[in-house]
PDB file of C-alpha atoms in Angstrom:
ATOM      1  CA  ARG A  25      52.519  40.495  54.657  1.00 78.00           C
ATOM      2  CA  LYS A  26      52.870  36.584  54.079  1.00 84.00           C
ATOM      3  CA  GLU A  27      55.733  35.396  54.122  1.00 90.00           C
ATOM      4  CA  VAL A  28      53.600  32.866  50.898  1.00 94.00           C
ATOM      5  CA  GLU A  29      51.225  34.419  49.620  1.00 94.00           C
ATOM      6  CA  GLN A  30      48.253  32.953  47.515  1.00 95.00           C
ATOM      7  CA  ASP A  31      45.118  33.442  46.270  1.00 93.00           C
ATOM      8  CA  PRO A  32      42.764  31.589  47.968  1.00 92.00           C
ATOM      9  CA  GLY A  33      39.931  30.743  44.780  1.00 91.00           C
ATOM     10  CA  PRO A  34      38.164  29.298  44.519  1.00 94.00           C
ATOM     11  CA  PHE A  35      38.767  28.509  40.887  1.00 96.00           C
ATOM     12  CA  ASN A  36      35.972  26.897  39.158  1.00 97.00           C
ATOM     13  CA  VAL A  37      36.580  25.215  35.758  1.00 97.00           C
ATOM     14  CA  PRO A  38      34.927  22.601  33.638  1.00 97.00           C
ATOM     15  CA  GLU A  39      37.161  19.439  33.258  1.00 98.00           C
ATOM     16  CA  GLY A  40      39.477  19.232  30.596  1.00 98.00           C
ATOM     17  CA  ALA A  41      39.731  22.787  31.287  1.00 97.00           C
ATOM     18  CA  THR A  42      43.673  23.807  31.689  1.00 98.00           C
ATOM     19  CA  VAL A  43      44.277  25.911  34.663  1.00 97.00           C
ATOM     20  CA  ALA A  44      47.333  28.244  36.621  1.00 96.00           C
ATOM     21  CA  PHE A  45      48.177  29.135  39.858  1.00 93.00           C
ATOM     22  CA  ASN A  46      50.683  31.267  41.642  1.00 94.00           C
ATOM     23  CA  CYS A  47      52.046  31.673  44.837  1.00 95.00           C
ATOM     24  CA  THR A  48      54.850  34.523  45.574  1.00 96.00           C
ATOM     25  CA  TYR A  49      57.257  34.212  48.836  1.00 95.00           C
ATOM     26  CA  SER A  50      59.244  37.128  49.961  1.00 93.00           C
ATOM     27  CA  ASN A  51      62.413  35.370  51.890  1.00 88.00           C
ATOM     28  CA  SER A  52      64.705  35.679  48.533  1.00 86.00           C
ATOM     29  CA  ALA A  53      67.307  33.373  50.483  1.00 86.00           C
ATOM     30  CA  SER A  54      64.884  30.163  50.281  1.00 86.00           C
ATOM     31  CA  GLN A  55      66.054  27.401  49.777  1.00 83.00           C
ATOM     32  CA  SER A  56      64.089  24.669  47.908  1.00 89.00           C
ATOM     33  CA  PHE A  57      60.597  24.939  46.942  1.00 93.00           C
ATOM     34  CA  PHE A  58      56.837  22.634  46.719  1.00 94.00           C
ATOM     35  CA  TRP A  59      52.973  21.896  45.957  1.00 96.00           C
ATOM     36  CA  TYR A  60      50.967  20.029  47.947  1.00 96.00           C
ATOM     37  CA  ARG A  61      48.028  18.697  48.199  1.00 97.00           C
ATOM     38  CA  GLN A  62      45.643  18.544  50.272  1.00 97.00           C
ATOM     39  CA  ASP A  63      41.507  17.049  50.384  1.00 96.00           C
ATOM     40  CA  CYS A  64      39.394  18.217  51.999  1.00 91.00           C
ATOM     41  CA  ARG A  65      40.229  17.819  55.779  1.00 82.00           C
ATOM     42  CA  LYS A  66      43.029  14.891  55.058  1.00 94.00           C
ATOM     43  CA  GLU A  67      46.965  15.419  55.360  1.00 96.00           C
ATOM     44  CA  PRO A  68      48.692  17.785  52.485  1.00 96.00           C
ATOM     45  CA  LYS A  69      50.021  14.611  50.398  1.00 96.00           C
ATOM     46  CA  LEU A  70      53.755  16.019  48.173  1.00 94.00           C
ATOM     47  CA  LEU A  71      52.236  17.040  44.552  1.00 96.00           C
ATOM     48  CA  MET A  72      55.724  17.711  43.129  1.00 94.00           C
ATOM     49  CA  SER A  73      59.204  19.630  43.914  1.00 91.00           C
ATOM     50  CA  VAL A  74      59.569  22.618  41.807  1.00 92.00           C
ATOM     51  CA  TYR A  75      62.677  23.516  40.128  1.00 85.00           C
ATOM     52  CA  SER A  76      64.085  26.952  38.597  1.00 84.00           C
ATOM     53  CA  SER A  77      65.021  24.761  35.398  1.00 86.00           C
ATOM     54  CA  GLY A  78      60.609  24.326  35.558  1.00 87.00           C
ATOM     55  CA  ASN A  79      59.737  20.914  35.645  1.00 92.00           C
ATOM     56  CA  GLU A  80      56.668  18.344  34.712  1.00 94.00           C
ATOM     57  CA  ASP A  81      55.054  15.744  35.857  1.00 94.00           C
ATOM     58  CA  GLY A  82      52.629  13.866  33.558  1.00 96.00           C
ATOM     59  CA  ARG A  83      49.199  17.303  32.962  1.00 97.00           C
ATOM     60  CA  PHE A  84      51.260  19.094  36.045  1.00 97.00           C
ATOM     61  CA  THR A  85      53.854  21.537  35.064  1.00 97.00           C
ATOM     62  CA  ALA A  86      55.692  24.049  38.011  1.00 96.00           C
ATOM     63  CA  GLN A  87      57.362  27.391  37.439  1.00 95.00           C
ATOM     64  CA  LEU A  88      60.383  28.900  39.723  1.00 94.00           C
ATOM     65  CA  ASN A  89      60.777  32.414  39.139  1.00 93.00           C
ATOM     66  CA  ARG A  90      63.986  33.142  41.023  1.00 91.00           C
ATOM     67  CA  ALA A  91      64.127  37.204  40.354  1.00 92.00           C
ATOM     68  CA  SER A  92      60.627  37.433  40.704  1.00 92.00           C
ATOM     69  CA  GLN A  93      60.452  35.117  43.473  1.00 93.00           C
ATOM     70  CA  TYR A  94      57.534  33.327  42.525  1.00 93.00           C
ATOM     71  CA  ILE A  95      55.829  29.444  42.023  1.00 96.00           C
ATOM     72  CA  SER A  96      53.214  28.255  39.567  1.00 96.00           C
ATOM     73  CA  LEU A  97      51.420  25.288  39.232  1.00 97.00           C
ATOM     74  CA  LEU A  98      50.045  24.872  35.544  1.00 97.00           C
ATOM     75  CA  ILE A  99      46.907  21.414  35.723  1.00 98.00           C
ATOM     76  CA  ARG A 100      46.603  20.807  32.027  1.00 98.00           C
ATOM     77  CA  ASP A 101      43.280  18.427  30.590  1.00 98.00           C
ATOM     78  CA  SER A 102      41.634  19.129  33.794  1.00 98.00           C
ATOM     79  CA  LYS A 103      39.931  15.776  35.942  1.00 98.00           C
ATOM     80  CA  LEU A 104      37.525  15.836  38.958  1.00 98.00           C
ATOM     81  CA  SER A 105      39.123  14.585  40.800  1.00 97.00           C
ATOM     82  CA  ASP A 106      42.107  17.164  40.978  1.00 98.00           C
ATOM     83  CA  SER A 107      39.447  19.209  42.345  1.00 98.00           C
ATOM     84  CA  ALA A 108      41.278  19.778  46.195  1.00 98.00           C
ATOM     85  CA  THR A 109      43.985  22.139  47.719  1.00 97.00           C
ATOM     86  CA  TYR A 110      46.830  23.040  46.706  1.00 97.00           C
ATOM     87  CA  LEU A 111      49.412  24.622  48.633  1.00 96.00           C
ATOM     88  CA  CYS A 112      52.267  26.674  48.012  1.00 96.00           C
ATOM     89  CA  VAL A 113      55.119  25.222  50.043  1.00 94.00           C
ATOM     90  CA  VAL A 114      58.503  26.843  50.226  1.00 93.00           C
ATOM     91  CA  ARG A 115      61.625  25.768  52.599  1.00 89.00           C
ATOM     92  CA  ARG A 116      63.337  29.149  54.731  1.00 84.00           C
ATOM     93  CA  SER A 117      65.537  26.644  56.442  1.00 78.00           C
ATOM     94  CA  SER A 118      66.853  23.304  56.871  1.00 75.00           C
ATOM     95  CA  TYR A 119      64.526  22.973  59.714  1.00 76.00           C
ATOM     96  CA  LYS A 120      61.255  25.090  58.342  1.00 83.00           C
ATOM     97  CA  LEU A 121      58.828  25.196  56.116  1.00 87.00           C
ATOM     98  CA  ILE A 122      56.557  27.559  55.637  1.00 90.00           C
ATOM     99  CA  PHE A 123      52.728  26.581  53.746  1.00 92.00           C
ATOM    100  CA  GLY A 124      50.804  29.217  51.952  1.00 94.00           C
ATOM    101  CA  SER A 125      47.043  29.218  52.713  1.00 93.00           C
ATOM    102  CA  GLY A 126      46.238  27.030  49.602  1.00 94.00           C
ATOM    103  CA  THR A 127      44.267  27.877  46.359  1.00 96.00           C
ATOM    104  CA  ARG A 128      40.673  25.832  45.811  1.00 96.00           C
ATOM    105  CA  LEU A 129      40.366  24.544  43.431  1.00 97.00           C
ATOM    106  CA  LEU A 130      37.053  22.626  41.777  1.00 97.00           C
ATOM    107  CA  VAL A 131      37.363  20.968  38.492  1.00 98.00           C
ATOM    108  CA  ARG A 132      32.892  20.251  36.981  1.00 97.00           C
ATOM    109  CA  PRO A 133      31.501  17.981  35.038  1.00 96.00           C
TER     110      PRO A 133
ATOM    111  CA  GLU B  20      52.620  -0.626  55.644  1.00 85.00           C
ATOM    112  CA  ALA B  21      55.085   3.124  55.953  1.00 83.00           C
ATOM    113  CA  GLN B  22      52.844   5.204  58.039  1.00 94.00           C
ATOM    114  CA  VAL B  23      52.554   8.967  60.629  1.00 97.00           C
ATOM    115  CA  THR B  24      49.893   7.728  63.067  1.00 97.00           C
ATOM    116  CA  GLN B  25      48.349  10.644  65.413  1.00 98.00           C
ATOM    117  CA  ASN B  26      45.578  10.167  68.082  1.00 97.00           C
ATOM    118  CA  PRO B  27      43.229  10.733  68.840  1.00 97.00           C
ATOM    119  CA  ARG B  28      41.601  12.270  65.752  1.00 97.00           C
ATOM    120  CA  TYR B  29      39.436  14.720  67.360  1.00 97.00           C
ATOM    121  CA  LEU B  30      38.925  15.414  70.646  1.00 97.00           C
ATOM    122  CA  ILE B  31      36.772  18.197  72.457  1.00 97.00           C
ATOM    123  CA  THR B  32      38.206  18.835  75.844  1.00 96.00           C
ATOM    124  CA  VAL B  33      37.800  22.809  78.279  1.00 96.00           C
ATOM    125  CA  THR B  34      39.783  25.196  78.942  1.00 96.00           C
ATOM    126  CA  GLY B  35      43.065  24.114  81.348  1.00 95.00           C
ATOM    127  CA  LYS B  36      42.884  20.036  81.195  1.00 96.00           C
ATOM    128  CA  LYS B  37      45.861  19.102  80.500  1.00 97.00           C
ATOM    129  CA  LEU B  38      46.358  17.111  77.110  1.00 97.00           C
ATOM    130  CA  THR B  39      48.142  14.792  74.905  1.00 98.00           C
ATOM    131  CA  VAL B  40      48.140  14.417  71.775  1.00 98.00           C
ATOM    132  CA  THR B  41      50.502  11.279  70.005  1.00 98.00           C
ATOM    133  CA  CYS B  42      52.532  10.958  67.139  1.00 98.00           C
ATOM    134  CA  SER B  43      54.210   7.958  65.783  1.00 98.00           C
ATOM    135  CA  GLN B  44      56.369   6.460  62.597  1.00 97.00           C
ATOM    136  CA  ASN B  45      57.094   3.471  61.045  1.00 96.00           C
ATOM    137  CA  MET B  46      59.842   5.062  58.566  1.00 94.00           C
ATOM    138  CA  ASN B  47      62.725   5.282  60.986  1.00 94.00           C
ATOM    139  CA  HIS B  48      63.612   9.532  60.073  1.00 94.00           C
ATOM    140  CA  GLU B  49      64.517  12.373  61.872  1.00 93.00           C
ATOM    141  CA  TYR B  50      62.546  14.446  61.323  1.00 93.00           C
ATOM    142  CA  MET B  51      59.751  14.973  62.600  1.00 95.00           C
ATOM    143  CA  SER B  52      57.020  18.632  63.057  1.00 95.00           C
ATOM    144  CA  TRP B  53      53.971  19.395  64.793  1.00 97.00           C
ATOM    145  CA  TYR B  54      51.527  22.129  62.275  1.00 97.00           C
ATOM    146  CA  ARG B  55      48.374  23.481  63.127  1.00 97.00           C
ATOM    147  CA  GLN B  56      46.401  24.096  60.493  1.00 95.00           C
ATOM    148  CA  ASP B  57      43.382  27.409  60.597  1.00 94.00           C
ATOM    149  CA  PRO B  58      41.295  28.587  57.727  1.00 88.00           C
ATOM    150  CA  GLY B  59      43.064  31.728  55.390  1.00 84.00           C
ATOM    151  CA  LEU B  60      46.550  31.333  57.423  1.00 86.00           C
ATOM    152  CA  GLY B  61      47.429  27.660  56.000  1.00 86.00           C
ATOM    153  CA  LEU B  62      49.799  25.610  58.188  1.00 93.00           C
ATOM    154  CA  ARG B  63      52.587  26.868  60.905  1.00 94.00           C
ATOM    155  CA  GLN B  64      54.870  24.996  62.186  1.00 94.00           C
ATOM    156  CA  ILE B  65      54.084  24.175  65.792  1.00 97.00           C
ATOM    157  CA  TYR B  66      57.538  21.996  66.930  1.00 96.00           C
ATOM    158  CA  TYR B  67      59.779  20.077  65.460  1.00 95.00           C
ATOM    159  CA  SER B  68      62.989  17.438  66.182  1.00 95.00           C
ATOM    160  CA  MET B  69      65.936  16.385  64.240  1.00 92.00           C
ATOM    161  CA  ASN B  70      66.492  13.876  66.470  1.00 92.00           C
ATOM    162  CA  VAL B  71      66.321  11.883  69.444  1.00 95.00           C
ATOM    163  CA  GLU B  72      66.515  14.211  72.208  1.00 95.00           C
ATOM    164  CA  VAL B  73      67.194  17.271  69.633  1.00 94.00           C
ATOM    165  CA  THR B  74      63.430  19.511  69.646  1.00 96.00           C
ATOM    166  CA  ASP B  75      63.430  23.547  68.498  1.00 94.00           C
ATOM    167  CA  LYS B  76      60.406  25.575  68.409  1.00 95.00           C
ATOM    168  CA  GLY B  77      58.245  26.685  64.989  1.00 93.00           C
ATOM    169  CA  ASP B  78      56.515  30.257  64.348  1.00 91.00           C
ATOM    170  CA  VAL B  79      53.916  29.387  66.686  1.00 96.00           C
ATOM    171  CA  PRO B  80      55.148  26.898  70.198  1.00 97.00           C
ATOM    172  CA  GLU B  81      53.606  29.291  72.890  1.00 97.00           C
ATOM    173  CA  GLY B  82      50.869  27.212  75.014  1.00 97.00           C
ATOM    174  CA  TYR B  83      52.776  23.672  73.904  1.00 98.00           C
ATOM    175  CA  LYS B  84      55.115  21.697  74.427  1.00 98.00           C
ATOM    176  CA  VAL B  85      57.127  17.917  72.710  1.00 98.00           C
ATOM    177  CA  SER B  86      59.516  15.042  73.586  1.00 97.00           C
ATOM    178  CA  ARG B  87      61.265  12.649  71.672  1.00 97.00           C
ATOM    179  CA  LYS B  88      62.368  10.403  73.688  1.00 97.00           C
ATOM    180  CA  GLU B  89      62.305   7.814  71.137  1.00 97.00           C
ATOM    181  CA  LYS B  90      62.953   7.588  67.414  1.00 96.00           C
ATOM    182  CA  ARG B  91      59.223   6.243  65.867  1.00 97.00           C
ATOM    183  CA  ASN B  92      57.918   8.949  68.884  1.00 98.00           C
ATOM    184  CA  PHE B  93      57.157  12.353  69.352  1.00 98.00           C
ATOM    185  CA  PRO B  94      54.267  14.044  71.692  1.00 98.00           C
ATOM    186  CA  LEU B  95      52.388  16.953  71.278  1.00 98.00           C
ATOM    187  CA  ILE B  96      50.621  18.194  74.877  1.00 98.00           C
ATOM    188  CA  LEU B  97      49.357  20.866  75.874  1.00 97.00           C
ATOM    189  CA  GLU B  98      49.328  21.976  79.778  1.00 95.00           C
ATOM    190  CA  SER B  99      46.850  23.512  79.932  1.00 97.00           C
ATOM    191  CA  PRO B 100      44.894  24.524  76.353  1.00 97.00           C
ATOM    192  CA  SER B 101      43.235  27.423  75.831  1.00 97.00           C
ATOM    193  CA  PRO B 102      39.884  28.266  72.808  1.00 97.00           C
ATOM    194  CA  ASN B 103      42.361  29.999  70.642  1.00 97.00           C
ATOM    195  CA  GLN B 104      44.395  26.395  70.284  1.00 98.00           C
ATOM    196  CA  THR B 105      41.037  24.389  68.457  1.00 97.00           C
ATOM    197  CA  SER B 106      42.464  24.005  65.719  1.00 97.00           C
ATOM    198  CA  LEU B 107      43.298  20.864  62.834  1.00 97.00           C
ATOM    199  CA  TYR B 108      46.924  19.905  64.072  1.00 98.00           C
ATOM    200  CA  PHE B 109      49.296  17.434  61.636  1.00 98.00           C
ATOM    201  CA  CYS B 110      52.028  16.043  62.793  1.00 98.00           C
ATOM    202  CA  ALA B 111      54.429  15.461  60.011  1.00 96.00           C
ATOM    203  CA  SER B 112      57.714  13.287  59.505  1.00 95.00           C
ATOM    204  CA  SER B 113      60.351  13.037  56.754  1.00 91.00           C
ATOM    205  CA  PRO B 114      64.426  10.666  56.386  1.00 86.00           C
ATOM    206  CA  GLN B 115      66.025  14.308  55.717  1.00 76.00           C
ATOM    207  CA  THR B 116      65.111  18.051  56.705  1.00 65.00           C
ATOM    208  CA  GLY B 117      65.563  18.424  53.274  1.00 65.00           C
ATOM    209  CA  ASP B 118      63.131  15.372  51.513  1.00 72.00           C
ATOM    210  CA  GLU B 119      59.301  15.473  51.488  1.00 86.00           C
ATOM    211  CA  GLN B 120      57.279  15.424  54.440  1.00 90.00           C
ATOM    212  CA  PHE B 121      54.696  12.602  55.447  1.00 94.00           C
ATOM    213  CA  PHE B 122      51.581  13.756  57.593  1.00 96.00           C
ATOM    214  CA  GLY B 123      49.550  11.671  59.553  1.00 97.00           C
ATOM    215  CA  PRO B 124      46.383  12.216  58.825  1.00 97.00           C
ATOM    216  CA  GLY B 125      44.910  15.188  61.308  1.00 97.00           C
ATOM    217  CA  THR B 126      43.242  15.392  64.762  1.00 98.00           C
ATOM    218  CA  ARG B 127      40.647  17.705  65.673  1.00 97.00           C
ATOM    219  CA  LEU B 128      40.828  19.153  68.496  1.00 98.00           C
ATOM    220  CA  THR B 129      37.917  21.689  70.451  1.00 97.00           C
ATOM    221  CA  VAL B 130      38.544  23.224  73.737  1.00 97.00           C
ATOM    222  CA  LEU B 131      35.496  24.825  75.654  1.00 96.00           C
TER     223      LEU B 131
END
């Protein structure tokens, strides 16, 4: 079983839709959590950190449920430019990040 | 411009021919790391470095070497490449281990 699991998708949604991704992690000692965005054949870039209290950045909302060991990302009012792969990332220790294999999002006109 | 650079960006080579992929960052970051990305497996850490002359293995270190003689550079060395090392490689850096990691543009390596 992978340490960080994501539904690979693709999620195919129309512009303006709300879409949610979940991610589960197996190591209960994981320290911190992130969502990264990766465009096709490009480098990953930090989208947002995920805090226990939940956090929002514009159209993006991230939530963490430590008890159930899952992380979610909600995107409201999807734009064509949101089409990308979203990577769930868990910090296992000070020096190790564990990446999920990503969820692909396609936003259609 | 603050950035992480990698060279070469694309490389096709043959089994057994030693190669080095360079990584350099101009942000004075202490922490640097190498990852490989393969379909369905996500990014997996190869090696990381906490500072100059301090390196350690990641999750998939076999067949790779690294060095950190200067803070800005963290080259990845494949002494005897094999076809199973065909992959997309990313270098990353961050000021502290808990901070956002900044990735280089990637190196696509094919070993025939």
